[in-house]
Coordinates of C-alpha atoms in Angstrom, one line a residue:
M144 CA 0.0 0.0 0.0
A145 CA 1.3 3.4 -0.9
K146 CA 2.6 5.6 1.9
L147 CA 0.4 8.7 2.3
D148 CA 1.8 12.0 3.5
I149 CA -1.1 12.8 5.7
G150 CA -0.8 13.9 9.3
P151 CA 2.2 14.0 11.6
P152 CA 4.8 11.2 11.5
D153 CA 4.9 8.6 14.2
Y154 CA 6.8 10.3 17.0
R155 CA 8.3 7.0 18.2
K156 CA 10.5 6.9 15.0
N157 CA 12.2 10.2 16.1
L158 CA 13.0 9.4 19.8
P159 CA 16.6 9.3 21.0
P160 CA 17.7 5.6 21.4
V161 CA 18.0 6.0 25.2
I162 CA 14.3 7.0 25.4
T163 CA 13.3 4.1 23.1
K164 CA 15.3 1.6 25.2
N165 CA 13.8 2.8 28.5
Y166 CA 10.3 3.8 27.4
G167 CA 8.0 3.8 30.4
Q168 CA 10.9 2.5 32.7
W169 CA 12.2 5.7 34.3
K170 CA 13.2 5.6 37.9
Y171 CA 13.2 9.3 38.7
H172 CA 13.8 12.8 37.3
D173 CA 15.7 15.6 39.1
Y174 CA 16.9 19.2 38.5
V175 CA 20.6 19.5 38.1
K176 CA 20.5 23.3 37.9
P177 CA 18.2 25.9 36.2
G178 CA 17.6 24.7 32.7
V179 CA 19.0 21.2 33.1
L180 CA 17.0 18.1 34.0
R181 CA 18.4 14.6 34.6
H182 CA 16.2 11.6 33.8
V183 CA 17.5 8.3 35.3
A184 CA 16.1 4.9 34.1
K185 CA 15.8 1.7 36.0
S186 CA 18.5 0.3 33.8
G187 CA 20.9 3.0 35.0
D188 CA 20.8 4.9 31.8
V189 CA 20.8 8.7 32.1
L190 CA 19.3 11.4 29.8
Y191 CA 19.9 15.1 30.2
S192 CA 17.4 17.7 28.9
I193 CA 18.9 21.2 28.4
R194 CA 16.1 23.8 28.1
A195 CA 16.7 27.0 26.1
G196 CA 14.4 29.9 25.7
S197 CA 13.2 30.7 22.2
P198 CA 10.8 33.1 20.4
R199 CA 7.7 31.6 19.0
L200 CA 8.1 33.2 15.6
V201 CA 11.5 32.2 14.2
S202 CA 13.3 32.2 10.8
I203 CA 14.6 29.3 8.8
D204 CA 18.2 30.5 9.6
F205 CA 17.4 30.4 13.4
I206 CA 16.1 26.8 13.0
R207 CA 19.2 25.8 11.1
D208 CA 21.4 27.3 13.8
V209 CA 19.5 25.3 16.5
C210 CA 19.7 22.1 14.5
D211 CA 23.5 22.7 14.1
L212 CA 23.8 22.8 17.9
A213 CA 21.8 19.6 18.2
D214 CA 24.0 17.9 15.6
T215 CA 27.2 19.0 17.3
Y216 CA 26.3 18.2 20.9
C217 CA 23.2 15.9 20.9
N218 CA 23.5 13.6 17.9
G219 CA 20.7 15.7 16.3
Y220 CA 18.1 15.1 19.0
L221 CA 16.0 18.1 20.3
R222 CA 12.3 18.9 20.8
F223 CA 10.2 22.0 21.2
T224 CA 7.9 22.3 24.3
S225 CA 4.4 23.6 24.2
R226 CA 5.6 26.9 25.6
H227 CA 8.1 27.4 22.7
N228 CA 11.2 26.3 24.7
I229 CA 13.9 24.2 23.0
E230 CA 15.0 21.1 24.8
F231 CA 18.3 19.5 23.7
L232 CA 18.4 15.8 24.6
T233 CA 21.7 14.0 25.3
D234 CA 22.9 11.0 27.2
D235 CA 26.5 12.2 27.3
A236 CA 27.1 14.2 30.5
S237 CA 30.3 15.6 29.1
M238 CA 28.3 17.5 26.4
V239 CA 26.0 19.4 28.9
E240 CA 28.3 22.3 29.8
P241 CA 29.8 22.8 26.2
L242 CA 26.2 22.8 24.9
I243 CA 25.2 25.4 27.5
E244 CA 28.1 27.6 26.6
A245 CA 27.3 27.3 22.9
C246 CA 23.7 28.2 23.4
E247 CA 24.6 31.3 25.5
A248 CA 27.0 32.3 22.8
K249 CA 24.1 32.1 20.3
G250 CA 21.9 34.2 22.5
L251 CA 19.8 31.3 23.7
P252 CA 19.3 31.6 27.5
I253 CA 19.3 28.4 29.5
G254 CA 16.6 28.1 32.2
G255 CA 12.8 27.8 32.7
T256 CA 12.8 24.6 34.7
G257 CA 11.6 23.9 38.2
A258 CA 10.5 26.8 40.3
S259 CA 11.1 29.4 37.6
L260 CA 9.3 31.4 34.9
S261 CA 9.0 29.3 31.8
N262 CA 8.6 30.9 28.3
I263 CA 5.3 32.7 27.6
V264 CA 3.0 30.8 25.4
H265 CA 1.1 33.2 23.1
T266 CA -1.0 33.6 20.1
Q267 CA -0.4 35.2 16.7
G268 CA -1.2 38.9 17.3
W269 CA -0.8 41.5 14.7
V270 CA 1.6 39.5 12.6
H271 CA -1.0 37.0 11.5
C272 CA -4.3 36.9 13.4
H273 CA -7.4 38.5 11.8
T274 CA -9.2 39.4 15.0
P275 CA -6.6 40.6 17.5
A276 CA -7.4 43.2 20.1
T277 CA -3.7 43.7 20.7
D278 CA -0.3 42.3 19.6
A279 CA 1.1 39.1 21.1
S280 CA 4.8 38.9 20.2
G281 CA 5.4 42.5 21.2
I282 CA 3.8 42.2 24.6
V283 CA 5.5 38.9 25.3
K284 CA 8.9 40.4 24.4
A285 CA 8.3 43.4 26.7
V286 CA 7.1 41.2 29.6
M287 CA 9.8 38.6 29.3
D288 CA 12.5 41.3 29.1
D289 CA 11.2 42.6 32.4
L290 CA 10.9 39.2 34.1
F291 CA 14.0 37.6 32.5
E292 CA 15.7 37.2 35.9
Y293 CA 13.1 34.6 36.9
F294 CA 13.8 32.5 33.8
K295 CA 17.5 32.0 34.8
T296 CA 16.9 31.1 38.4
D297 CA 14.7 28.5 40.2
D298 CA 14.1 30.1 43.6
L299 CA 10.4 31.2 43.1
P300 CA 7.8 29.8 45.5
A301 CA 6.7 27.4 42.7
R302 CA 6.7 27.2 38.9
L303 CA 5.3 30.3 37.1
R304 CA 3.4 30.0 33.9
V305 CA 2.4 33.1 31.9
A306 CA 0.2 33.1 28.8
M307 CA -0.8 35.7 26.2
A308 CA -3.9 35.7 23.9
C309 CA -4.6 38.6 21.6
C310 CA -8.4 38.1 21.6
L311 CA -11.1 36.3 23.4
N312 CA -10.9 33.2 21.2
M313 CA -7.8 32.4 23.3
C314 CA -5.6 30.2 21.2
G315 CA -3.1 30.8 24.0
A316 CA -3.5 29.1 27.4
V317 CA -4.8 32.1 29.2
H318 CA -7.6 30.1 30.9
C319 CA -5.2 27.9 32.7
S320 CA -2.1 29.8 33.5
D321 CA -0.8 31.5 36.7
I322 CA -0.9 34.9 35.0
A323 CA -2.7 35.6 31.8
I324 CA -2.6 38.6 29.4
L325 CA -5.7 38.9 27.2
G326 CA -6.5 41.3 24.4
V327 CA -10.1 42.5 24.7
H328 CA -12.5 44.2 22.3
R329 CA -15.0 46.6 23.9
T330 CA -17.2 47.7 21.1
V331 CA -19.8 46.1 18.9
P332 CA -18.7 45.2 15.3
V333 CA -19.2 47.8 12.7
I334 CA -21.3 46.3 9.9
D335 CA -20.4 46.9 6.3
H336 CA -23.6 46.0 4.5
D337 CA -22.1 46.0 1.0
I338 CA -19.5 43.4 1.9
I339 CA -22.2 41.2 3.6
R340 CA -24.6 41.5 0.6
K341 CA -21.9 40.6 -1.9
G342 CA -20.1 37.7 -0.3
T343 CA -21.4 36.5 3.0
E344 CA -23.4 33.3 3.8
I345 CA -25.8 34.9 6.2
P346 CA -27.1 31.7 8.0
T347 CA -23.5 30.8 8.8
L348 CA -22.8 34.3 10.0
V349 CA -25.8 34.3 12.3
A350 CA -24.9 30.8 13.6
S351 CA -21.4 31.9 14.4
C352 CA -22.5 34.2 17.3
P353 CA -22.3 32.4 20.6
T354 CA -24.8 34.7 22.3
G355 CA -27.3 35.1 19.5
A356 CA -26.7 38.8 19.1
I357 CA -26.8 38.6 15.3
R358 CA -30.1 38.5 13.5
P359 CA -30.9 38.4 9.8
D360 CA -32.2 41.6 8.2
P361 CA -34.1 40.3 5.1
K362 CA -35.2 43.8 4.1
N363 CA -31.6 44.9 3.5
K364 CA -30.3 41.5 2.7
S365 CA -27.9 41.8 5.6
V366 CA -27.8 41.4 9.4
V367 CA -28.4 43.5 12.5
I368 CA -26.7 43.2 15.9
K369 CA -28.5 43.3 19.3
D370 CA -25.9 45.4 21.1
E371 CA -26.7 44.3 24.6
N372 CA -26.1 40.6 23.7
C373 CA -22.7 41.1 22.0
M374 CA -19.7 39.8 24.0
Y375 CA -17.2 41.4 21.5
C376 CA -15.5 38.0 20.7
G377 CA -15.0 38.8 17.0
N378 CA -16.2 35.3 16.0
C379 CA -18.5 36.9 13.4
Y380 CA -15.5 38.6 11.7
T381 CA -14.1 35.1 11.0
M382 CA -17.3 34.4 9.0
S383 CA -17.4 37.8 7.2
P384 CA -15.0 40.7 6.8
G385 CA -18.1 42.9 6.8
M386 CA -18.3 42.5 10.6
Q387 CA -15.3 44.8 11.5
I388 CA -14.4 44.2 15.2
M389 CA -11.1 46.0 15.5
D390 CA -11.3 49.4 17.2
P391 CA -7.9 51.1 17.8
E392 CA -9.4 53.6 20.3
N393 CA -11.2 51.1 22.6
D394 CA -9.4 47.8 22.3
G395 CA -7.0 46.9 25.1
I396 CA -5.7 44.3 27.6
A397 CA -7.1 42.5 30.5
I398 CA -5.2 40.6 33.2
M399 CA -6.3 37.2 34.7
V400 CA -4.6 35.1 37.4
G401 CA -4.9 31.8 39.2
G402 CA -5.1 29.2 36.5
K403 CA -3.1 26.0 36.3
V404 CA -3.2 22.6 34.5
S405 CA -1.3 20.6 37.1
N406 CA -3.0 18.1 39.4
A407 CA -0.2 18.4 42.0
R408 CA -1.3 19.5 45.5
S409 CA -4.7 20.8 44.2
V410 CA -7.0 20.3 41.3
P411 CA -6.6 22.2 38.0
M412 CA -8.0 25.8 38.1
F413 CA -9.4 28.3 35.7
S414 CA -7.9 31.8 35.8
R415 CA -10.0 34.7 36.9
L416 CA -10.2 38.4 35.8
V417 CA -8.5 40.9 38.1
I418 CA -7.7 43.9 35.9
P419 CA -10.5 44.4 33.3
F420 CA -8.7 46.9 31.1
L421 CA -5.3 48.3 30.4
P422 CA -4.5 50.5 27.3
N423 CA -2.8 49.4 24.2
N424 CA 0.4 51.2 24.4
P425 CA 3.0 49.8 21.9
P426 CA 5.8 49.2 21.4
R427 CA 6.6 48.3 25.1
W428 CA 3.2 48.3 26.8
P429 CA 4.5 49.8 30.1
E430 CA 1.2 49.5 31.9
T431 CA 0.9 45.8 31.2
V432 CA 4.5 45.1 32.1
E433 CA 4.1 46.9 35.4
A434 CA 0.9 45.1 36.3
V435 CA 2.4 41.7 35.6
R436 CA 5.5 42.4 37.6
N437 CA 3.4 43.7 40.5
I438 CA 1.4 40.5 40.7
V439 CA 4.6 38.3 40.4
E440 CA 6.4 40.2 43.2
T441 CA 3.4 40.2 45.5
W442 CA 3.1 36.4 45.0
I443 CA 6.9 36.0 45.7
R444 CA 6.6 38.0 49.0
H445 CA 3.6 36.3 50.4
A446 CA 3.3 32.7 49.0
R447 CA 4.5 29.6 50.8
K448 CA 7.0 27.3 49.2
G449 CA 5.3 25.2 46.6
E450 CA 2.2 27.4 46.2
R451 CA 1.2 28.3 42.7
V452 CA -0.4 31.7 42.2
G453 CA -4.0 30.4 42.3
E454 CA -3.3 28.2 45.3
W455 CA -1.9 31.2 47.2
I456 CA -4.9 33.3 46.4
E457 CA -7.3 30.6 47.4
R458 CA -5.6 30.3 50.8
I459 CA -5.6 34.0 51.6
G460 CA -8.8 34.9 49.9
W461 CA -9.4 36.9 46.8
E462 CA -10.3 40.1 48.8
R463 CA -6.9 39.9 50.5
F464 CA -5.2 39.4 47.1
F465 CA -6.7 42.6 45.8
T466 CA -5.5 44.4 48.9
L467 CA -1.9 43.0 48.9
A468 CA -1.5 43.6 45.2
N469 CA -3.0 47.1 45.4
I470 CA -5.4 46.4 42.5
P471 CA -8.7 48.2 42.6
F472 CA -11.7 45.9 42.6
S473 CA -14.2 46.3 39.8
E474 CA -17.7 44.9 39.4
K475 CA -16.4 43.4 36.2
C476 CA -14.3 41.1 38.3
I477 CA -17.4 39.4 39.7
D478 CA -18.2 36.0 38.1
D479 CA -21.9 36.4 37.2
Y480 CA -22.1 33.5 34.7
I481 CA -25.2 31.7 36.0
F482 CA -24.3 28.2 34.8
S483 CA -20.9 28.1 36.6
R484 CA -22.2 26.3 39.6
E485 CA -18.9 24.7 40.5
T486 CA -17.1 28.0 40.7
F487 CA -20.0 30.3 41.5
R488 CA -19.5 32.1 44.8
T489 CA -22.6 31.4 47.0
T490 CA -21.8 33.5 50.0
A491 CA -22.7 37.1 50.5
A492 CA -19.8 37.6 52.9
F493 CA -16.7 39.5 51.7
K494 CA -13.6 39.6 53.9
Y495 CA -11.5 42.6 53.2

């Protein structure tokens, strides 16, 4: 039967031999130092993972340089993590330090393991996405430049995961990260009736709205929007360019905290809104950078060892968090989604 080039290749064909040999038979894993993990198999074999920070958007030349490093020091074996880090994999302990020196010489910082800040997972932003309320790569660069010290060390209370999504469709992990930066639209889409009449499948456009805010307008062969039902997600713009959602004067950034995927110590958590709006202020977004650093430093000062941001907040109470972080509380921070019974706050008591 002919081989079809459909879908990803079988990952098992690309594993380092030491992983293939010891698959599912690992005895323990430990941290050698920031950016270096050691994996010890029951057979006694050892594998080292060396983690380097990387941008998400890279050039072919950058990838070639990374592959050259892997060929020189790791027999060609490397992988990319879900947060855009590069991990070089080698079973030769003598190659670890030379690889670190070579990475640093190329401008690839080593770190992001253990109780440290990992790379920021993010969406496309202005470079590619069609519905962004803000940029992604620019904000991530500004925030990581400011917090870079926490990538190179591992003395935080626990691991720190930051995410960035440029709109509410959230193809970044903002719903389950310790700190999340989210681009938000704040105005109803502006309808271009000519575009909709000429090239839009109206039933699909109506069905795309998650809140039923869009209704057909047969008289004008277009649609109308019920403003009070619109949640500004921009999903309708995906269906038709006649539903222009971008608004440079009113689009901005929201900050969420407290999410996590891990099951360790406590169950996974969704992040929650704490700052409903910050202005879009490129190229360095100082208000956003300052807000994120403030939350990180407040967590560092008050959290116990091993506590993720959400676990710390749940222990001290959300009211206390707003006080400690000096963040003004807004009615927009109240979770009023009526079907969220598992997370809906049922008490009328607030403890400031």
